[in-house]
Short mmCIF file of C-alpha atoms and ligand atoms in Angstrom, two decimals:
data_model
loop_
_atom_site.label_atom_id
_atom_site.label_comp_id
_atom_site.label_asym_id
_atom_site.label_seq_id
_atom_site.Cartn_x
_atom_site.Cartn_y
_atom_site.Cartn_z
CA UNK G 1 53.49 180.33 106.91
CA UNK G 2 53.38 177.36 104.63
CA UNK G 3 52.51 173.62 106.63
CA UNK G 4 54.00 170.82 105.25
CA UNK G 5 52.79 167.42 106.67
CA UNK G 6 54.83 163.75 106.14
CA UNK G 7 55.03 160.73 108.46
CA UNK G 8 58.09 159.93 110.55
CA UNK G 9 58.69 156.92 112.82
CA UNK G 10 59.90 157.61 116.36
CA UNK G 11 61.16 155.20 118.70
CA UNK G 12 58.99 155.44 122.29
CA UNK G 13 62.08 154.05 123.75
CA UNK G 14 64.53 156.96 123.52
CA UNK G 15 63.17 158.86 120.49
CA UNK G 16 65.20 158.07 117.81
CA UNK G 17 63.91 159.35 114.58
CA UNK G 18 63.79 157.36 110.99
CA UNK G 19 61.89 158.20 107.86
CA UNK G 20 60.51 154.40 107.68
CA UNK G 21 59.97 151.79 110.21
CA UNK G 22 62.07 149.55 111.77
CA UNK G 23 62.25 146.23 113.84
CA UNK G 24 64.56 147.01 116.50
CA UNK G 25 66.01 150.59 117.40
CA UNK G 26 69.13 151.36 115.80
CA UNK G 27 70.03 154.00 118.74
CA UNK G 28 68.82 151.81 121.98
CA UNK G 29 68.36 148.41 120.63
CA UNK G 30 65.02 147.67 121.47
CA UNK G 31 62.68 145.64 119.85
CA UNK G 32 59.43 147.26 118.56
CA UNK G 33 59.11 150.15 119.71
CA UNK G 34 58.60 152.29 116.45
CA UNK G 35 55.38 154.42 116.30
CA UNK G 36 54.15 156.26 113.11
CA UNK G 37 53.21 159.94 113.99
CA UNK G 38 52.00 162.41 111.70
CA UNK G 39 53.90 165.61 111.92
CA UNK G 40 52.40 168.69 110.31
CA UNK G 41 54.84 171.81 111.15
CA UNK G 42 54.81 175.14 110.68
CA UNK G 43 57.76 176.19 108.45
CA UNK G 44 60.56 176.80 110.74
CA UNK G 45 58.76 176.02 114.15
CA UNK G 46 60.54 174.79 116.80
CA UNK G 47 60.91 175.07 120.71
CA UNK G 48 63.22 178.15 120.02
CA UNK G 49 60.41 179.92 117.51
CA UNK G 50 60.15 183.10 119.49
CA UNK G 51 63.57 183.55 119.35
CA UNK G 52 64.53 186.59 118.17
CA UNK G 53 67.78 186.44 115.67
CA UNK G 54 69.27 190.19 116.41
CA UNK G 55 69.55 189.83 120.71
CA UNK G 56 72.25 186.97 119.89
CA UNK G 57 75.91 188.16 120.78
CA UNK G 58 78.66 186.21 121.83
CA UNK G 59 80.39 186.74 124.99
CA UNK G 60 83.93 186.26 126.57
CA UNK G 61 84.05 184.12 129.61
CA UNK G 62 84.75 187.20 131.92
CA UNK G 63 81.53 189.10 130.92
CA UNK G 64 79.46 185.51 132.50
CA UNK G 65 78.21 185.55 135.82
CA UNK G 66 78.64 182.40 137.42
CA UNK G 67 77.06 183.91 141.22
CA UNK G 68 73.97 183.77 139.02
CA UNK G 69 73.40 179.83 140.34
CA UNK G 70 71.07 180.76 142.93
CA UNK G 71 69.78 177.53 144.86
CA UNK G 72 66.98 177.34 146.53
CA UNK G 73 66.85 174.69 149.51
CA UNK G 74 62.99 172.68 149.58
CA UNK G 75 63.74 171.50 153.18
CA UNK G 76 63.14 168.40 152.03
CA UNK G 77 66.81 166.90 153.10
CA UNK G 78 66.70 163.91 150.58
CA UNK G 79 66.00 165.75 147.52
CA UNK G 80 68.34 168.65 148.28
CA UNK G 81 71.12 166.01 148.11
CA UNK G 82 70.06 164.05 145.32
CA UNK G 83 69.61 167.59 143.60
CA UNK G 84 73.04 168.18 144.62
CA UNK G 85 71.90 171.18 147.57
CA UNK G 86 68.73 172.28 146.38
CA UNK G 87 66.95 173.61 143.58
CA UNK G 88 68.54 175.63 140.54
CA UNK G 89 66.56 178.80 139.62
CA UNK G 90 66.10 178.36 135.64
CA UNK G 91 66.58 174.59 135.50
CA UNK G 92 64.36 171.91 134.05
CA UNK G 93 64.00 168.64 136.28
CA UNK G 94 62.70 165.49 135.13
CA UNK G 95 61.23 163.33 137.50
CA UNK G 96 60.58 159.83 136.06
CA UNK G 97 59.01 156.77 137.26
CA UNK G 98 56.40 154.13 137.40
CA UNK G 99 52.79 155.02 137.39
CA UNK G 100 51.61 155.03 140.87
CA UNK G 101 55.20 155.25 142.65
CA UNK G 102 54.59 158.45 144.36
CA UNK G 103 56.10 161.50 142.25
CA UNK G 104 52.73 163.71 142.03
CA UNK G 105 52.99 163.13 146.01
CA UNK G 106 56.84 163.87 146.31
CA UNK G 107 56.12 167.12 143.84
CA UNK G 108 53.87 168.53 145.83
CA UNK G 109 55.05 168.38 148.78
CA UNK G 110 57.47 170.66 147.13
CA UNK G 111 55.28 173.02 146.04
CA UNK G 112 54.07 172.93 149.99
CA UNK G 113 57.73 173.06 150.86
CA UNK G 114 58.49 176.16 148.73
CA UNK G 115 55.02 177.86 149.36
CA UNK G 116 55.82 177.84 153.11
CA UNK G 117 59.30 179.87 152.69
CA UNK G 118 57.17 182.48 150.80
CA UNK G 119 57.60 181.38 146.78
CA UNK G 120 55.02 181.77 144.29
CA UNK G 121 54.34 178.34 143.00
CA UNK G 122 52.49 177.00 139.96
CA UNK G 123 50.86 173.36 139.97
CA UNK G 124 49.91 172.44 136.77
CA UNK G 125 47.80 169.34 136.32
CA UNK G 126 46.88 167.42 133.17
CA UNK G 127 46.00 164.14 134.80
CA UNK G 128 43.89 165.13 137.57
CA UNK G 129 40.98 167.71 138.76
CA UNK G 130 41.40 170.22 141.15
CA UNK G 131 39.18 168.32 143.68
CA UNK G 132 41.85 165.25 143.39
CA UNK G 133 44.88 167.48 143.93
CA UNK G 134 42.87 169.03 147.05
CA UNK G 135 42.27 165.72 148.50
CA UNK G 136 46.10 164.23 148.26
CA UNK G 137 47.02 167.70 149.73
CA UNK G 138 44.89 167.89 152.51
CA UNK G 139 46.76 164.46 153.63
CA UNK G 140 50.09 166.17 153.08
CA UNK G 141 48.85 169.05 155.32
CA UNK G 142 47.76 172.85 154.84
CA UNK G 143 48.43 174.59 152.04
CA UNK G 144 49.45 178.76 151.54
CA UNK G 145 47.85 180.73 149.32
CA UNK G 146 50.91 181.60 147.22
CA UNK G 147 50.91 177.90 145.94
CA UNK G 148 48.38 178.10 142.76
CA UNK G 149 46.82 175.39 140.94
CA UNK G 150 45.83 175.10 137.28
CA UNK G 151 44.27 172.10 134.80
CA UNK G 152 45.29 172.80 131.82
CA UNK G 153 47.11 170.86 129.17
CA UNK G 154 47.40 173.74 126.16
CA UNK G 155 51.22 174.83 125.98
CA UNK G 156 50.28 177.85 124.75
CA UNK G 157 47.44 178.86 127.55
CA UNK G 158 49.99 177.35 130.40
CA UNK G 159 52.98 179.87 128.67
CA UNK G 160 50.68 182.86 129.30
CA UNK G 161 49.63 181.82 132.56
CA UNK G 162 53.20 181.46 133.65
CA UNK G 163 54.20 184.85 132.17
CA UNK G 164 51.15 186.78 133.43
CA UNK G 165 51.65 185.22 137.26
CA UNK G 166 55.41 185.54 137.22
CA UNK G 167 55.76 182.19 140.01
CA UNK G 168 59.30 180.74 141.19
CA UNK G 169 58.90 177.31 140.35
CA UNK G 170 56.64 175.52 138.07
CA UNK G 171 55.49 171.94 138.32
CA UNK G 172 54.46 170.11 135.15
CA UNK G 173 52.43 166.96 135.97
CA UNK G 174 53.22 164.96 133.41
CA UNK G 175 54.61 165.92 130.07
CA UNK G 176 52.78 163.28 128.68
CA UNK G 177 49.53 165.58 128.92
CA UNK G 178 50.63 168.20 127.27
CA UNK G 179 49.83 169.69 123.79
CA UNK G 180 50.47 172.29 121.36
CA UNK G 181 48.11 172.81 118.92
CA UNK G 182 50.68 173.33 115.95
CA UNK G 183 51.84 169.94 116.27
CA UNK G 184 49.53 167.37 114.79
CA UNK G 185 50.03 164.13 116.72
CA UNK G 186 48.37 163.03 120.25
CA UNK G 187 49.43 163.71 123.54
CA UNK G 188 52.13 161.81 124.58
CA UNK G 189 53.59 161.23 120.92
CA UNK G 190 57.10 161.48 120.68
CA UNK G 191 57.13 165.20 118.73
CA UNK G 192 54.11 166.10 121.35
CA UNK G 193 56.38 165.33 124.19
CA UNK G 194 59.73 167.17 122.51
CA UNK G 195 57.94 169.92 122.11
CA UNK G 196 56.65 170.69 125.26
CA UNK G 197 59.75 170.12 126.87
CA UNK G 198 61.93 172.49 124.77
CA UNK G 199 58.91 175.10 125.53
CA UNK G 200 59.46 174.42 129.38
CA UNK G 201 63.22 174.59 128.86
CA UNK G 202 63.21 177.88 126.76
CA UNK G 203 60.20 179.32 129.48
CA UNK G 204 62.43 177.97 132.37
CA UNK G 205 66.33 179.73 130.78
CA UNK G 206 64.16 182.98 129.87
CA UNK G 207 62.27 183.75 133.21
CA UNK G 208 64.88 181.86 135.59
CA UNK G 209 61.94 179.59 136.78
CA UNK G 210 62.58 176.29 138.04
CA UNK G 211 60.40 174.00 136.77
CA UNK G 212 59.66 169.78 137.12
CA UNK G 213 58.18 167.77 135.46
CA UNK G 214 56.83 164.73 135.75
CA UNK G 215 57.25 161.77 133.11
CA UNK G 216 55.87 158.55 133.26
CA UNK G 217 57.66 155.55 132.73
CA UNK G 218 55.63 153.35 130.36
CA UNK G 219 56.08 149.38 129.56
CA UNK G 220 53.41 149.46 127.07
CA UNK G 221 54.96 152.18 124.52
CA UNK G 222 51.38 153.66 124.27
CA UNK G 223 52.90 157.37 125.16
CA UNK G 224 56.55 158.40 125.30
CA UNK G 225 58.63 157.78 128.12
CA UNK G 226 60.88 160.19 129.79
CA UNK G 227 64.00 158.55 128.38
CA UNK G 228 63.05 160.38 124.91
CA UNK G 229 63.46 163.45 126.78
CA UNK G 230 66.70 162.67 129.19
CA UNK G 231 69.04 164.66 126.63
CA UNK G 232 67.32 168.06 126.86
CA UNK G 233 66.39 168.36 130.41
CA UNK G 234 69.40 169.56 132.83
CA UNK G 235 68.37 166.71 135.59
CA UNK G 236 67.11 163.63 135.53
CA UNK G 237 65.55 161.57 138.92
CA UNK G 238 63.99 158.43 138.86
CA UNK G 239 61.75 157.48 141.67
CA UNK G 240 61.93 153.74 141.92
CA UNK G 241 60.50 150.70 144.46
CA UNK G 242 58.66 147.84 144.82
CA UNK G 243 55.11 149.58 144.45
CA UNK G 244 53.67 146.71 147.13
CA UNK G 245 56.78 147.91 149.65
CA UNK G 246 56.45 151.56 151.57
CA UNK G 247 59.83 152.58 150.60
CA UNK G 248 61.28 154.47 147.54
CA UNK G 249 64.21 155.41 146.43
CA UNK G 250 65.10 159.00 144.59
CA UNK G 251 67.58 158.13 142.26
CA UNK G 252 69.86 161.35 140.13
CA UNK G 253 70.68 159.79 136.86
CA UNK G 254 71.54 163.21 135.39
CA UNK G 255 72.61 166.36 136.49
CA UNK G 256 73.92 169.45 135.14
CA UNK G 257 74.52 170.77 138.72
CA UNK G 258 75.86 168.18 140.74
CA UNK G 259 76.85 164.64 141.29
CA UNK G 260 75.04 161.72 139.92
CA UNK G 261 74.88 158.86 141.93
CA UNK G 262 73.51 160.25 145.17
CA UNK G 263 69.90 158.45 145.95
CA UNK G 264 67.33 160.13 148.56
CA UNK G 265 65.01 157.24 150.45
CA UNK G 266 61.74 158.38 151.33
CA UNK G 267 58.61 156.17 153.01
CA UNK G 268 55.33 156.03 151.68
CA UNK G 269 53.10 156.85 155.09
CA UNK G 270 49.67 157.96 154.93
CA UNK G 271 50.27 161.86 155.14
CA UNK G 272 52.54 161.58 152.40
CA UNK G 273 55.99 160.89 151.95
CA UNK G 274 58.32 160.83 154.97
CA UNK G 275 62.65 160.82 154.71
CA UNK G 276 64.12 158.18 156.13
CA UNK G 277 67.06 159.34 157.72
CA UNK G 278 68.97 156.24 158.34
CA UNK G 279 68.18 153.78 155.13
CA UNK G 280 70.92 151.31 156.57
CA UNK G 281 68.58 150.66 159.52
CA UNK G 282 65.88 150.73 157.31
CA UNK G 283 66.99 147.93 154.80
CA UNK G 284 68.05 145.63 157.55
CA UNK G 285 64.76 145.69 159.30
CA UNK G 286 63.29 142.44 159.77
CA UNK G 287 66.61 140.50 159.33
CA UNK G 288 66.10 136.68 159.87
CA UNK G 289 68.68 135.36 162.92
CA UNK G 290 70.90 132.56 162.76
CA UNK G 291 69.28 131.62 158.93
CA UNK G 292 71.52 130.15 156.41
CA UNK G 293 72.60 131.90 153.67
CA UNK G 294 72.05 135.81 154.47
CA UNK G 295 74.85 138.20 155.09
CA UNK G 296 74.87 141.80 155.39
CA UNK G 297 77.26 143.80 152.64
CA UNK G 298 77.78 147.43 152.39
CA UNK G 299 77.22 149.38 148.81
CA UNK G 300 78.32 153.26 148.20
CA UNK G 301 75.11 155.49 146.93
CA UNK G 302 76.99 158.31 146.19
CA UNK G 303 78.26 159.40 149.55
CA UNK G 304 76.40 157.44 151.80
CA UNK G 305 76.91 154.44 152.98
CA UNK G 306 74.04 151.99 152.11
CA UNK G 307 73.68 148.14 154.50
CA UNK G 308 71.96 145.55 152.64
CA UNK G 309 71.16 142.01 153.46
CA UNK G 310 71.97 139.61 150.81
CA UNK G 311 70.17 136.31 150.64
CA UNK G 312 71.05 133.17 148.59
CA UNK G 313 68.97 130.28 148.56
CA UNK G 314 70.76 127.16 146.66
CA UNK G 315 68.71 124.35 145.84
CA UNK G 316 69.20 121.00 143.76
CA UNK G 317 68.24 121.74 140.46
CA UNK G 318 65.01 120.17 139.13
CA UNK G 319 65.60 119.85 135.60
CA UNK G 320 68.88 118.98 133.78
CA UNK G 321 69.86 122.46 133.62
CA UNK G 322 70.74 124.95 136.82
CA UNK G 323 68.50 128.00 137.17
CA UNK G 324 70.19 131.74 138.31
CA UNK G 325 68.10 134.17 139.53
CA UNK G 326 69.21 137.48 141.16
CA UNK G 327 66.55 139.92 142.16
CA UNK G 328 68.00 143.55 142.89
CA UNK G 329 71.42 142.66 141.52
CA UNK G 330 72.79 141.64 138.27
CA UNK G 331 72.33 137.68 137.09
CA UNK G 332 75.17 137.80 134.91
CA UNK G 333 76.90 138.72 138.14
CA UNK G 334 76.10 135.74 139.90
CA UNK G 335 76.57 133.57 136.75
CA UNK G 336 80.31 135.02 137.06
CA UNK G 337 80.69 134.21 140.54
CA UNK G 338 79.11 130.81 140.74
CA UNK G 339 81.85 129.96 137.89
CA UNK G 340 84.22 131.36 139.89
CA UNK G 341 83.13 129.30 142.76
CA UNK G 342 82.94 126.13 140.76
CA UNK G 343 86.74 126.81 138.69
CA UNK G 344 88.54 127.84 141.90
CA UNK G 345 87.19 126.04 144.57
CA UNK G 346 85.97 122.93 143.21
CA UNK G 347 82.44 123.49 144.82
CA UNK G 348 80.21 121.59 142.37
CA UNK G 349 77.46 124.12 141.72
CA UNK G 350 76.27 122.57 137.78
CA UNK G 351 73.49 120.67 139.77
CA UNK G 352 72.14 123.25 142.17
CA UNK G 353 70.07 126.23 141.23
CA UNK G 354 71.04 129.84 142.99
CA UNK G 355 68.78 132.68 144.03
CA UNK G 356 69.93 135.68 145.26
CA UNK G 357 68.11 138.27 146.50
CA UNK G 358 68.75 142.10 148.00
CA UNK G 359 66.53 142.47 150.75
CA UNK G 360 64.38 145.57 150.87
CA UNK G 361 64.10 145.77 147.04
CA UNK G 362 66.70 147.58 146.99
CA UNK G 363 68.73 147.47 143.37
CA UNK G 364 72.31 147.41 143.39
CA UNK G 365 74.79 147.72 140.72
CA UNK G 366 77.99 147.88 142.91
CA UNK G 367 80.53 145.19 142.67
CA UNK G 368 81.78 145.65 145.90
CA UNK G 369 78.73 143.49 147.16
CA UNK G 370 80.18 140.89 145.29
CA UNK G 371 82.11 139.26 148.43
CA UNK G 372 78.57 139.47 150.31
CA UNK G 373 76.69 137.43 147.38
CA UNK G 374 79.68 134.52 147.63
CA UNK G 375 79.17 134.33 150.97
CA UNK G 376 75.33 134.39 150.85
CA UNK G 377 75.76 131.38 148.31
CA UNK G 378 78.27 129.31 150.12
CA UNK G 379 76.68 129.54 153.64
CA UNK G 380 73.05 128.50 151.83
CA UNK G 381 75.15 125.73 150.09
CA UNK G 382 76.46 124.63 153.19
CA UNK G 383 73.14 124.97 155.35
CA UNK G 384 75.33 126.64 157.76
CA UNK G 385 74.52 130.41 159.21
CA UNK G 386 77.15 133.10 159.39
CA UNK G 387 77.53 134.93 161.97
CA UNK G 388 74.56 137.94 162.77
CA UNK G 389 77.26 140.50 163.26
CA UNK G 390 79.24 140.10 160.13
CA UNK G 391 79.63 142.59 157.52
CA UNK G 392 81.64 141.32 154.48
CA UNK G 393 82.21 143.95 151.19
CA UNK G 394 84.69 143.37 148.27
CA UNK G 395 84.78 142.64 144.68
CA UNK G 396 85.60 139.64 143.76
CA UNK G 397 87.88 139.00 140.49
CA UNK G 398 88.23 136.17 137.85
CA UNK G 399 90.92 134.29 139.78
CA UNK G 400 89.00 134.59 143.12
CA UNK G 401 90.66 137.36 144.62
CA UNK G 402 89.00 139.68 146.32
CA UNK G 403 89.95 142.78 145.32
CA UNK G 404 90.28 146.18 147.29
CA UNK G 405 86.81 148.82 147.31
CA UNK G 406 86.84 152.83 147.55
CA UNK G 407 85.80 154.66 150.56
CA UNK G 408 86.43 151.59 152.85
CA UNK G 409 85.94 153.81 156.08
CA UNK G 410 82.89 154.97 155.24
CA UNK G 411 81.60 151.29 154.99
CA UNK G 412 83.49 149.79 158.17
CA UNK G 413 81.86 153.08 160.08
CA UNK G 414 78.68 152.73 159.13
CA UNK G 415 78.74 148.72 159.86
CA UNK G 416 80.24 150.28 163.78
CA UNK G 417 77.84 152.28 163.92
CA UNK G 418 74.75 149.79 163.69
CA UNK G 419 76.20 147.52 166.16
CA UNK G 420 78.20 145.11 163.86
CA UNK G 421 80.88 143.47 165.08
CA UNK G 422 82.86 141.62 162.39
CA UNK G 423 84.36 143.47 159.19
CA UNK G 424 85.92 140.68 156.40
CA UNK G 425 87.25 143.36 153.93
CA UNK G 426 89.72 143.43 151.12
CA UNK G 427 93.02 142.82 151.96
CA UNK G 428 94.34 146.01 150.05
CA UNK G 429 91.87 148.16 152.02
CA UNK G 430 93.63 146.74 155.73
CA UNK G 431 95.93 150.05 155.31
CA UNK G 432 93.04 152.75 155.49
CA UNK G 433 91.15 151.21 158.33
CA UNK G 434 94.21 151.18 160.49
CA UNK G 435 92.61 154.07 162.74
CA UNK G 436 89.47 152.39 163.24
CA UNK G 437 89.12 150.94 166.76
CA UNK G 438 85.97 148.79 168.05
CA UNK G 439 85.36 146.52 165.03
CA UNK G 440 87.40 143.59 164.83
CA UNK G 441 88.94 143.95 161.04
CA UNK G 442 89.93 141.39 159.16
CA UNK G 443 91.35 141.26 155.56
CA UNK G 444 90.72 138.79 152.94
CA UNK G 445 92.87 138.05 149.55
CA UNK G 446 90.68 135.72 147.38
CA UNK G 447 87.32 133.90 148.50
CA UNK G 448 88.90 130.88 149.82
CA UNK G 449 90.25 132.70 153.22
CA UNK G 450 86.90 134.55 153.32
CA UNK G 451 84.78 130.98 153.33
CA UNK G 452 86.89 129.70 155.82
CA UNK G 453 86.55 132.82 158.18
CA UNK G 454 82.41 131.59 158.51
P1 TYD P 1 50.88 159.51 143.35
O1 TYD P 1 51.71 160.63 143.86
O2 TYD P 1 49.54 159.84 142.80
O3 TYD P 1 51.71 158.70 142.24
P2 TYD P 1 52.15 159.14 140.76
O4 TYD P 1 51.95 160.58 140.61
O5 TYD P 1 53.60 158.72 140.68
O6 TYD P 1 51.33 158.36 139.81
O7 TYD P 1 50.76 158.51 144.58
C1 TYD P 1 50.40 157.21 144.42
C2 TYD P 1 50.14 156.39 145.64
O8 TYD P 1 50.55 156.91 146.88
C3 TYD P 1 48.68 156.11 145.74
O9 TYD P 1 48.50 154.73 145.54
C4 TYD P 1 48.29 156.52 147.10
C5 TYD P 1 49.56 156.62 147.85
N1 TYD P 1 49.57 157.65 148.88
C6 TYD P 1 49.81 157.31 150.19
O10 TYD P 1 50.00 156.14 150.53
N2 TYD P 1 49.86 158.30 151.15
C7 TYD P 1 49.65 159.61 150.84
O11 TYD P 1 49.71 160.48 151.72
C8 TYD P 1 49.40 159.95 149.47
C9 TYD P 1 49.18 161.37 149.08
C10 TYD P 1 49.37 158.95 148.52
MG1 MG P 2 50.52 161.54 139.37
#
């Protein structure tokens, strides 16, 4: 087959291809992230390039079998539900995050997980030796001999391997590690790390073999990060958290077979990582009593309920001009609120600077924490404590209102059932908490009632 060679720029970021460099990423807008790679191809070649042109025939939707969606449950109750009920045979997972975080850990305790119902399981490593992988599982605790371990970072070698051993799920660890020897960049490289993934997808469709891998995320832009790869995998999870805390939080930012925004929260102990069952609990630990300017909100992850503490600290500013800082929750977010603060209420916030902060580490995107942050603010402004047992949730609008949240039970039972005594909710949500009993309720229509309720 004729080669043909030539130089294309990719963009680490999210891939984005260009025939010349550029400054900032057309697709993602980020700044300087454009590597040169050398990409000498086989005419033709592509993930697919097995693929045989006379098996192809369309089908009507009656000849598709949808029972086919066989799901296989790890036992590992936070990942089934951020996976949406366990694992798909024949899907591709991605499983993204910071170097360090914990996902070799989380992946094989899988393989452990899956070995133990009786699956044939593959563990492919490209970042560590055999002797590594034995001492990380001998923390996580004895291992069957249908799990199987291989180092190895050929595409072509692992291929055979996989066909020749026939196992039920695969684990890739990481696709940055990976080659194939037809493409002529590094490891890592943009085309490298396309390619290998389209070989996993096609190996994982063709056999019905679940397989994961792992992706690094990467500041530096030395190797690709998983984002370049989001679009052709069928789920994506992030595992996120403060590297310094124990906790860590499974995130589903894509997912062909189920919802999205479900998290799983695990602990970092030292056999491994443990679920923690009730993350509310969890994320409240070590709340400060009778301290100015923390409140406890409630945030939806997915289904689940989720307690935070929000904390504001607001100081007079040092220099001429304020300083807004929000750690775990958006800064433009506070910018809003403060000016809604200052425009509605006359509270003169231009000389005082505002920190906010979600306890735990914890990031939340939510506005129905909004109410929670006000209150944090005011009540640090004011050097006066709320009360321990108050749970406040709502988004707050423009004009100061506070504006009604979904799912309002769930959050005013899952404040009852930690022992909370106080609810200040929207207004509009007053209706669908009529049934509750045992909480004292009480509904709020702009920020002004809810600062004089504390
Ligand atoms: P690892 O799974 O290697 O991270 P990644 O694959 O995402 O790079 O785990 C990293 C950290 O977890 C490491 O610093 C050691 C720690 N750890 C524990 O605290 N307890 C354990 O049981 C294990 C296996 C690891
Ligand atoms: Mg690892």
């Amino acid at each position: 087959m004729a080669k043909k060679e030539s130089t294309v720029y990719f963009c680490n970021e999210c891939g984005f291809e260009s025939s010349k460099w550029m400054g900032q990423c057309p697709a993602c807008k980020a700044w300087n992230t454009f590597v040169e790679e050398k990409v000498e191809k086989k005419a033709g070649m592509s993930g697919h390039r097995k693929h045989d042109i006379t098996d192809s025939m369309p089908v009507s939707f009656d000849e598709i079998n949808t029972q086919s969606e066989e799901r296989t449950v790890t036992g590992i109750g936070e990942l089934d539900r951020v996976l949406g009920g366990g694992i798909v045979s024949g899907s591709l997972t991605l499983v993204g995050g910071d170097p360090g975080i914990g996902k070799s850990t989380l992946l094989l305790q899988v393989c452990k997980k899956l070995s133990d119902a009786g699956k044939n399981v593959l563990y492919v490593s490209g970042e560590e030796s055999l002797r590594q992988i034995k001492l990380r599982a001998v923390r996580i605790g004895e291992m069957k001999n249908n799990l199987k371990l291989l180092c190895e970072t050929n595409l072509g070698t692992i291929e055979e391997v996989i066909k020749r051993t026939g196992p039920d799920a695969v684990v890739i660890d990481s696709i940055q590690t990976m080659y194939d020897e037809e493409i002529g960049s590094a490891p890592g490289s943009v085309s490298q790390v396309r390619e290998a993934t389209a070989i996993f997808m096609r190996i994982a469709k063709e056999l019905g073999v679940s397989v994961f891998i792992v992706g690094h995320v990467t500041k530096e832009g030395t190797v690709a990060g998983p984002r370049v790869l989001e679009h052709m995998v069928d789920t994506v999870l992030y595992f996120e958290g403060d590297r310094h805390a124990s906790y860590r939080i499974l995130r589903g930012v894509k997912n062909r077979f189920g919802s999205t925004n479900e998290i799983g929260v695990f602990e970092m102990k030292n056999d491994g990582l443990s679920e923690v069952l009730n993350p509310s609990e969890y994320m409240l630990n070590g709340k400060p009593e009778d301290s100015s300017g923390s409140i406890v909100s409630c945030s939806m992850e997915g289904t689940r309920p989720l307690l935070v503490e929000i904390q504001a600290l607001v100081s007079r500013t040092g220099f001429g001009f304020p300083r807004r800082q929000s750690a775990g929750s958006d800064t433009n977010r506070l910018n809003l609120l403060i000016a809604v603060l200052e425009k509605r209420l006359n509270i003169p916030m231009s000389d005082q600077d505002a920190y906010v902060n979600i306890a735990g580490g914890i990031k939340i995107t939510e506005p129905a924490i909004d109410l929670g942050i006000v209150l944090a603010v005011i009540s640090s402004y004011r050097n006066k404590a709320i009360d321990d047992k108050t749970v406040a949730f709502g988004e707050v609008g423009l004009s100061g209102e506070v504006r009604a949240v979904s799912l309002a039970v769930s959050r005013v039972n899952e404040a009852k059932k930690l022992g909370f005594n106080t609810c200040i909710v929207p207004y509009g949500c007053l209706e669908s908490l009529k049934e509750i009993k045992g909480i004292k309720i009480i509904g709020v229509k702009n920020i002004a009632q809810a600062i004089d309720l504390i």
